[in-house]
Coordinates of N, CA and C in Angstrom, one line a residue:
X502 N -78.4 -46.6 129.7 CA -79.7 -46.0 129.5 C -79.7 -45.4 128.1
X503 N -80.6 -44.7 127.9 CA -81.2 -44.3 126.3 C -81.5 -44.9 125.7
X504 N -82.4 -44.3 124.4 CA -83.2 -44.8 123.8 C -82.4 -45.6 122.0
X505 N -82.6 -46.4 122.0 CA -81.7 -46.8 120.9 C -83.4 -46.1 119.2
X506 N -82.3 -45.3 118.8 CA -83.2 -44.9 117.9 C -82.9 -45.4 116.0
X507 N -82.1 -46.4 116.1 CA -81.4 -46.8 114.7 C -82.8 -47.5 113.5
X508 N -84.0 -47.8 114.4 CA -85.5 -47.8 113.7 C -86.0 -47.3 112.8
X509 N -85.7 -45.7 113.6 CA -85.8 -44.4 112.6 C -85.3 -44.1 111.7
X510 N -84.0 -44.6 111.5 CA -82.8 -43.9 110.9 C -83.5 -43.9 109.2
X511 N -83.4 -45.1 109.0 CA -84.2 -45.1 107.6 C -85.4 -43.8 107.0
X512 N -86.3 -44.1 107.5 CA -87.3 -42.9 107.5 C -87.1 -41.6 107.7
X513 N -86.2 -41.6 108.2 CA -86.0 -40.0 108.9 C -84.6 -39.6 107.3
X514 N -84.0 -40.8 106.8 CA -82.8 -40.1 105.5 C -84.3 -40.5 104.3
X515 N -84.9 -40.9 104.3 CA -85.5 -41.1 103.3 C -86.5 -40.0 103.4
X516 N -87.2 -39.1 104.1 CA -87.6 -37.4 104.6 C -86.7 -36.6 103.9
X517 N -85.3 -37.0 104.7 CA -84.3 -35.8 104.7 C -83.9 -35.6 103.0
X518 N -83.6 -36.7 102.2 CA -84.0 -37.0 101.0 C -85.6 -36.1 99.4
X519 N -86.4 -36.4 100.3 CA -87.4 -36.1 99.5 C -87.6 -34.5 99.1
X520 N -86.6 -33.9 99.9 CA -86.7 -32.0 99.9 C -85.5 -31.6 99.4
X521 N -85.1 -31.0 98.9 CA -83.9 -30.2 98.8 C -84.0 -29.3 100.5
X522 N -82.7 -29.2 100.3 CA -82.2 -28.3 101.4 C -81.9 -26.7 100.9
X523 N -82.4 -26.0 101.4 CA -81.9 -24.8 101.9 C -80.9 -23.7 102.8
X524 N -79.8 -23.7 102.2 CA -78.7 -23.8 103.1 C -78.0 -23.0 103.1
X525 N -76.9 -22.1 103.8 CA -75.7 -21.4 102.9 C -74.4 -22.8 103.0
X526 N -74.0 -22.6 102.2 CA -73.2 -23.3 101.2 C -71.9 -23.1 101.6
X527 N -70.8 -23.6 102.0 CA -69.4 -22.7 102.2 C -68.9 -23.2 100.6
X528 N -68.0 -22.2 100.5 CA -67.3 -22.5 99.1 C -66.5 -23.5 98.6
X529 N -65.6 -23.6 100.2 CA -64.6 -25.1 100.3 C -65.6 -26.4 100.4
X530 N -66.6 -26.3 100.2 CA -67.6 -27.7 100.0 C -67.6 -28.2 98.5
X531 N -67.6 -27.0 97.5 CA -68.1 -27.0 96.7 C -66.9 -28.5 95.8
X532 N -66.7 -29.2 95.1 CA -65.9 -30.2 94.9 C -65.8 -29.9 93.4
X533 N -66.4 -28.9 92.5 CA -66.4 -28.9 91.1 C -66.7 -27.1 90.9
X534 N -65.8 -26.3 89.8 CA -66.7 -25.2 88.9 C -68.1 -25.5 89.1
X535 N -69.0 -23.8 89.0 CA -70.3 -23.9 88.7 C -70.5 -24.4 87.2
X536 N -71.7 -25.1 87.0 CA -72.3 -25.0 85.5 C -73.7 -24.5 85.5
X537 N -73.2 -24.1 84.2 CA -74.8 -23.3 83.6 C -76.5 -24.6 83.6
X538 N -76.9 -24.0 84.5 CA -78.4 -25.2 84.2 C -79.0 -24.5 82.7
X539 N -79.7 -23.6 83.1 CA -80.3 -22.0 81.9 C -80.2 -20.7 81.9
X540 N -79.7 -20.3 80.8 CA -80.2 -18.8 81.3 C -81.3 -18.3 80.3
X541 N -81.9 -17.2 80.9 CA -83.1 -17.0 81.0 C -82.9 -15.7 80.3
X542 N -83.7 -15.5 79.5 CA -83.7 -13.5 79.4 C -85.3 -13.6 79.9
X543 N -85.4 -12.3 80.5 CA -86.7 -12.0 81.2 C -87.0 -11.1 80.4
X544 N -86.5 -10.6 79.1 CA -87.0 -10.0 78.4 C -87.9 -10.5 77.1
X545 N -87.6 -11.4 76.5 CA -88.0 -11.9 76.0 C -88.6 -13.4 76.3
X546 N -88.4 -13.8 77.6 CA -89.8 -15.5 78.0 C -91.0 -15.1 77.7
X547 N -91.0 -16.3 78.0 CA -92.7 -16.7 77.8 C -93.1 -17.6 78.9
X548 N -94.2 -18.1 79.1 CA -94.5 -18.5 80.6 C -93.7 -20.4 79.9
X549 N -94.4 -20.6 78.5 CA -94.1 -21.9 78.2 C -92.4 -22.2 78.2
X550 N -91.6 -21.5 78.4 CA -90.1 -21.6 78.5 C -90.0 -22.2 79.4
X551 N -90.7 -21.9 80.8 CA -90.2 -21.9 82.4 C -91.3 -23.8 82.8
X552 N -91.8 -24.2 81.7 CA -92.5 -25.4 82.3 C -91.8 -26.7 81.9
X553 N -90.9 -26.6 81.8 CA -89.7 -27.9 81.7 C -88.3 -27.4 81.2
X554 N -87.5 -27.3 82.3 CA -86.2 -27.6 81.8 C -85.1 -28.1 82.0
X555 N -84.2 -28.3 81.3 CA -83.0 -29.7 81.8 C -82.2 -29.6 80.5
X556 N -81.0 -29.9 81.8 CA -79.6 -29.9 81.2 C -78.9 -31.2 81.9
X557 N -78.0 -31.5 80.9 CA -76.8 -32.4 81.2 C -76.0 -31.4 81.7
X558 N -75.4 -32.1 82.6 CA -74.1 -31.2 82.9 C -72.7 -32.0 83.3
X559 N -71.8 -31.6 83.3 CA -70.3 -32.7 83.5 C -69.6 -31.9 84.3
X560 N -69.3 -32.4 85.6 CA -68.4 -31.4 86.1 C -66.9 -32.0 86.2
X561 N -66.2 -31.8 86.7 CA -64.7 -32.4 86.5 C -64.4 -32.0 87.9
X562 N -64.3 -33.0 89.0 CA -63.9 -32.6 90.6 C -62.4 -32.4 90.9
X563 N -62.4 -31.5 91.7 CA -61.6 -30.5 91.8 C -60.7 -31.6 93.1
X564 N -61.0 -32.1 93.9 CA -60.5 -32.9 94.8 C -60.7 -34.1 95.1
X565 N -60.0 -35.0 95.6 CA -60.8 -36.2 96.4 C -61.6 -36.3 97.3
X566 N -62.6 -36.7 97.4 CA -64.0 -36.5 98.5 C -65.3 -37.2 98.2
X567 N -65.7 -37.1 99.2 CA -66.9 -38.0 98.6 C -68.1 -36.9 98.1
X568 N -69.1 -37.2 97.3 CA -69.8 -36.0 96.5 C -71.0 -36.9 97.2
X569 N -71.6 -35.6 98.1 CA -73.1 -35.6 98.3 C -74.4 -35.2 97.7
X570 N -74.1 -34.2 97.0 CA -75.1 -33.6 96.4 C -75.0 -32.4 95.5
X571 N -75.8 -32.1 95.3 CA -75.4 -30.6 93.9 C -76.0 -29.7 94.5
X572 N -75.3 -28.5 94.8 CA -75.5 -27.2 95.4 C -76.3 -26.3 93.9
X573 N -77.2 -25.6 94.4 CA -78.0 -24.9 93.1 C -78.4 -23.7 93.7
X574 N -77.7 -22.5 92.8 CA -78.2 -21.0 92.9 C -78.3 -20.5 91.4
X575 N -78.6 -19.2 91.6 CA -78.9 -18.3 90.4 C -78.0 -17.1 90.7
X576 N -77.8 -16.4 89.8 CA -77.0 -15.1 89.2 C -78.5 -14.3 88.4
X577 N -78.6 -13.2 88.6 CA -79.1 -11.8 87.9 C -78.6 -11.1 87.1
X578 N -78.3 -10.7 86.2 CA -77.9 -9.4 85.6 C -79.2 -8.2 85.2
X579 N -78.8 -7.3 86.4 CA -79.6 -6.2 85.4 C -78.8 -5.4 84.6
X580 N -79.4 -5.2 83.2 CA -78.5 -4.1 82.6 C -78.7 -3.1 82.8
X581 N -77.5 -2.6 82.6 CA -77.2 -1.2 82.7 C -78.4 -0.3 81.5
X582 N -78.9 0.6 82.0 CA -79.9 1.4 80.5 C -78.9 2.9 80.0
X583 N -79.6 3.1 78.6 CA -78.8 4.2 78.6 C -79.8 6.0 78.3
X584 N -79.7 6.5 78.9 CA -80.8 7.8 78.7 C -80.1 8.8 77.6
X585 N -79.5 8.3 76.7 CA -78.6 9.4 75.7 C -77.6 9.9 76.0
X586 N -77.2 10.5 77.0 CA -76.2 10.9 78.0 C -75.3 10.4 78.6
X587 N -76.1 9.5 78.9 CA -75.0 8.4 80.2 C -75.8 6.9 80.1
X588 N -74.2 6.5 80.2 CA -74.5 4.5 80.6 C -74.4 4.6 81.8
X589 N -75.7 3.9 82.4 CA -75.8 3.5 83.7 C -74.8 1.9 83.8
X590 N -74.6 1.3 84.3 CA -73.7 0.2 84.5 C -74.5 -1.0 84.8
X591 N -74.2 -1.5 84.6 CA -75.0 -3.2 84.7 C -75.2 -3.5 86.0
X592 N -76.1 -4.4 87.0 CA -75.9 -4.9 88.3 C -75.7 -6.5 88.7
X593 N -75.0 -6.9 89.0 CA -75.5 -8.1 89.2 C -75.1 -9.0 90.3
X594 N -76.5 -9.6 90.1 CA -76.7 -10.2 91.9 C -76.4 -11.6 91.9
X595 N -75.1 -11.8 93.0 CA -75.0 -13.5 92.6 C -75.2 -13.8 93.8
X596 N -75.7 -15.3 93.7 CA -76.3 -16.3 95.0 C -75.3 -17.4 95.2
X597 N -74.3 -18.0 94.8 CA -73.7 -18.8 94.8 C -73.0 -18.3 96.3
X598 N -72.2 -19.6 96.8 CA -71.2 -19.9 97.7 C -70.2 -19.1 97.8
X599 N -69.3 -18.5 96.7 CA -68.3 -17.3 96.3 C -69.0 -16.1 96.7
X600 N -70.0 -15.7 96.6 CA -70.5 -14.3 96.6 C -71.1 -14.3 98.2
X601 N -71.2 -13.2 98.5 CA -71.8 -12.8 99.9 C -73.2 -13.3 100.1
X602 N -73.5 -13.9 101.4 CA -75.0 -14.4 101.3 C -76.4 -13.5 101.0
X603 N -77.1 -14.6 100.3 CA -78.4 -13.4 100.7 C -79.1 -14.5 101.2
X604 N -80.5 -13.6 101.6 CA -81.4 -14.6 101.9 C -82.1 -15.6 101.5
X605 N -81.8 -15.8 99.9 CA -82.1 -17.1 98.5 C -81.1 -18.3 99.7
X606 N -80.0 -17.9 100.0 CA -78.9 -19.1 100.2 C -78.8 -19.7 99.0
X607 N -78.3 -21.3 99.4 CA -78.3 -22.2 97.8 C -79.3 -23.1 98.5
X608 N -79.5 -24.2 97.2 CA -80.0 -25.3 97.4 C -79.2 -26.0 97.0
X609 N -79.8 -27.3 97.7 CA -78.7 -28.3 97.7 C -79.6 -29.9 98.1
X610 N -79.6 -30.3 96.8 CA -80.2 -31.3 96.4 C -78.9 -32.9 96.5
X611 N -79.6 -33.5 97.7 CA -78.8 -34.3 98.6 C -78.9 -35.6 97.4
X612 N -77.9 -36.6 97.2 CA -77.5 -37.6 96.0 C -78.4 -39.3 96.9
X613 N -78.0 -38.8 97.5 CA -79.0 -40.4 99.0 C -77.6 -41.2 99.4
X614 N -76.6 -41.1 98.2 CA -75.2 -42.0 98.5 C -74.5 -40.7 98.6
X615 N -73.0 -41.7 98.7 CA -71.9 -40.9 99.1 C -70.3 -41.4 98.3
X616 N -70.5 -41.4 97.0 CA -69.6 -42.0 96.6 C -68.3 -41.2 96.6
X617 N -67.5 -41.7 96.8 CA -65.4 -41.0 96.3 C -65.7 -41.0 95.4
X618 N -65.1 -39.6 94.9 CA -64.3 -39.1 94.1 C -63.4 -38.5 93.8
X619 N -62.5 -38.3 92.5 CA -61.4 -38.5 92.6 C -60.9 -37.1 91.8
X620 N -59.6 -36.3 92.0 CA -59.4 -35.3 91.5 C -59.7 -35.4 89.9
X621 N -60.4 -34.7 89.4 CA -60.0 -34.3 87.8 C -60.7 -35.7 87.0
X622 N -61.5 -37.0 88.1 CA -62.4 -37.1 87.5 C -63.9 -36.7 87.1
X623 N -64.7 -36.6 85.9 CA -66.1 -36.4 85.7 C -67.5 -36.9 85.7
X624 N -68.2 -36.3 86.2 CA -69.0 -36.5 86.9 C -70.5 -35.9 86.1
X625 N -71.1 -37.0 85.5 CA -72.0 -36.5 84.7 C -73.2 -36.5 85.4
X626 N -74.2 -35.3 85.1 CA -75.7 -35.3 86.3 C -76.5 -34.7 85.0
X627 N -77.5 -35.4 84.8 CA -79.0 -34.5 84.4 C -79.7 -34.0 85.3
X628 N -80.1 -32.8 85.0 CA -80.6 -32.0 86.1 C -82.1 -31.7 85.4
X629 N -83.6 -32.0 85.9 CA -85.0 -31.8 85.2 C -85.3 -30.8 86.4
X630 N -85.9 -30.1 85.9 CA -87.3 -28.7 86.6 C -88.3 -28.9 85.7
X631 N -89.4 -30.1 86.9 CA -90.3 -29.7 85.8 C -92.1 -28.5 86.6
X632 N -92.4 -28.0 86.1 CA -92.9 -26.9 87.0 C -94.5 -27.6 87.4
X633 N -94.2 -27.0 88.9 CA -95.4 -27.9 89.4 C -97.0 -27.6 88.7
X634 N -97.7 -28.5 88.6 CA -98.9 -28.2 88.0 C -100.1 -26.9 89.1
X635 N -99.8 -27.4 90.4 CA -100.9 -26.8 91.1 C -100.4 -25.4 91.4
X636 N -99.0 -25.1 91.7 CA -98.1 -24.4 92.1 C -97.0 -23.9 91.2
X637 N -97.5 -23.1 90.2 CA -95.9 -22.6 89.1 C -95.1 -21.9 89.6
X638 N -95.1 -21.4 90.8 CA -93.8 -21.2 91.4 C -92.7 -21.8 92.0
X639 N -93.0 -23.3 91.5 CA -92.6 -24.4 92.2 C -92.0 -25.9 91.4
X640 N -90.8 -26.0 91.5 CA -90.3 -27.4 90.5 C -90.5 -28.5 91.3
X641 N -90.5 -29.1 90.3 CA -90.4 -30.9 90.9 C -88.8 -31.3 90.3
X642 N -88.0 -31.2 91.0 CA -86.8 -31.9 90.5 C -86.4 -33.0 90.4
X643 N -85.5 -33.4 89.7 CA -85.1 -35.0 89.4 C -83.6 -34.6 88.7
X644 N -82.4 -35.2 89.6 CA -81.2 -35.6 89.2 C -80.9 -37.2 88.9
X645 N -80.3 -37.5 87.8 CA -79.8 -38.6 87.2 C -78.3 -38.2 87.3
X646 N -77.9 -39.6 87.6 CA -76.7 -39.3 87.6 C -76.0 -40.7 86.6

């Protein structure tokens, strides 16, 4: 008995595909160091900064495994101010897999394949944000690999 459902299977990874995931991240997933996509000062942007950006990035895998996809969070720094008297101290909020969860989690932008890879080989990815037209709080992503 049961329903043989392997029909689906197609459509249902090509869905699972078209979104990034929202996830917590375990650290032992992670297969490479973070890299920097941008950083941002919020002191000085402008809105035209935040409507395209992209980086190459190379990571160098830390083990043998097969690499699914690229996990993506952000880091904060607020600085510390100073009132004449006293330095207040800097804060900073990290989102990554290493640091305690919050409710950001990571994202994790699935590859569609599953290729091996190999310790201490690299692994080059262009990473594009380009910001939605109808929705600016919103990217359209695109990894090249």
């Amino acid at each position: 008995g049961g329903f043989d459902m392997s029909s689906v299977k197609p459509a249902a990874w090509a869905q699972t595909l078209a979104s990034p995931l929202v996830e917590v991240v375990s650290p032992g997933a992670l297969l490479a160091r973070p890299q920097l996509v941008k950083c941002l000062n919020l002191a000085t942007l402008t809105p035209q900064d935040l409507v395209h950006i992209e980086a190459e990035l190379q990571f160098c895998i830390g083990r043998d495994a097969e690499l699914g996809g690229l996990c993506l969070f952000f880091d904060t720094v607020f600085k510390g101010l100073s009132n004449g008297t006293a330095q207040h101290p800097s804060t900073v909020l990290c989102t990554g897999p290493e640091s305690p969860p919050t409710h950001w989690k990571q994202t994790v932008c699935l590859l569609g394949s599953f290729p091996r890879v190999k310790t201490d080989e690299t692994v080059d990815i262009k990473i594009i944000l380009q910001q939605d037209r109808q929705n600016p709080r919103q990217y359209v992503l695109s990894l090249e690999t």
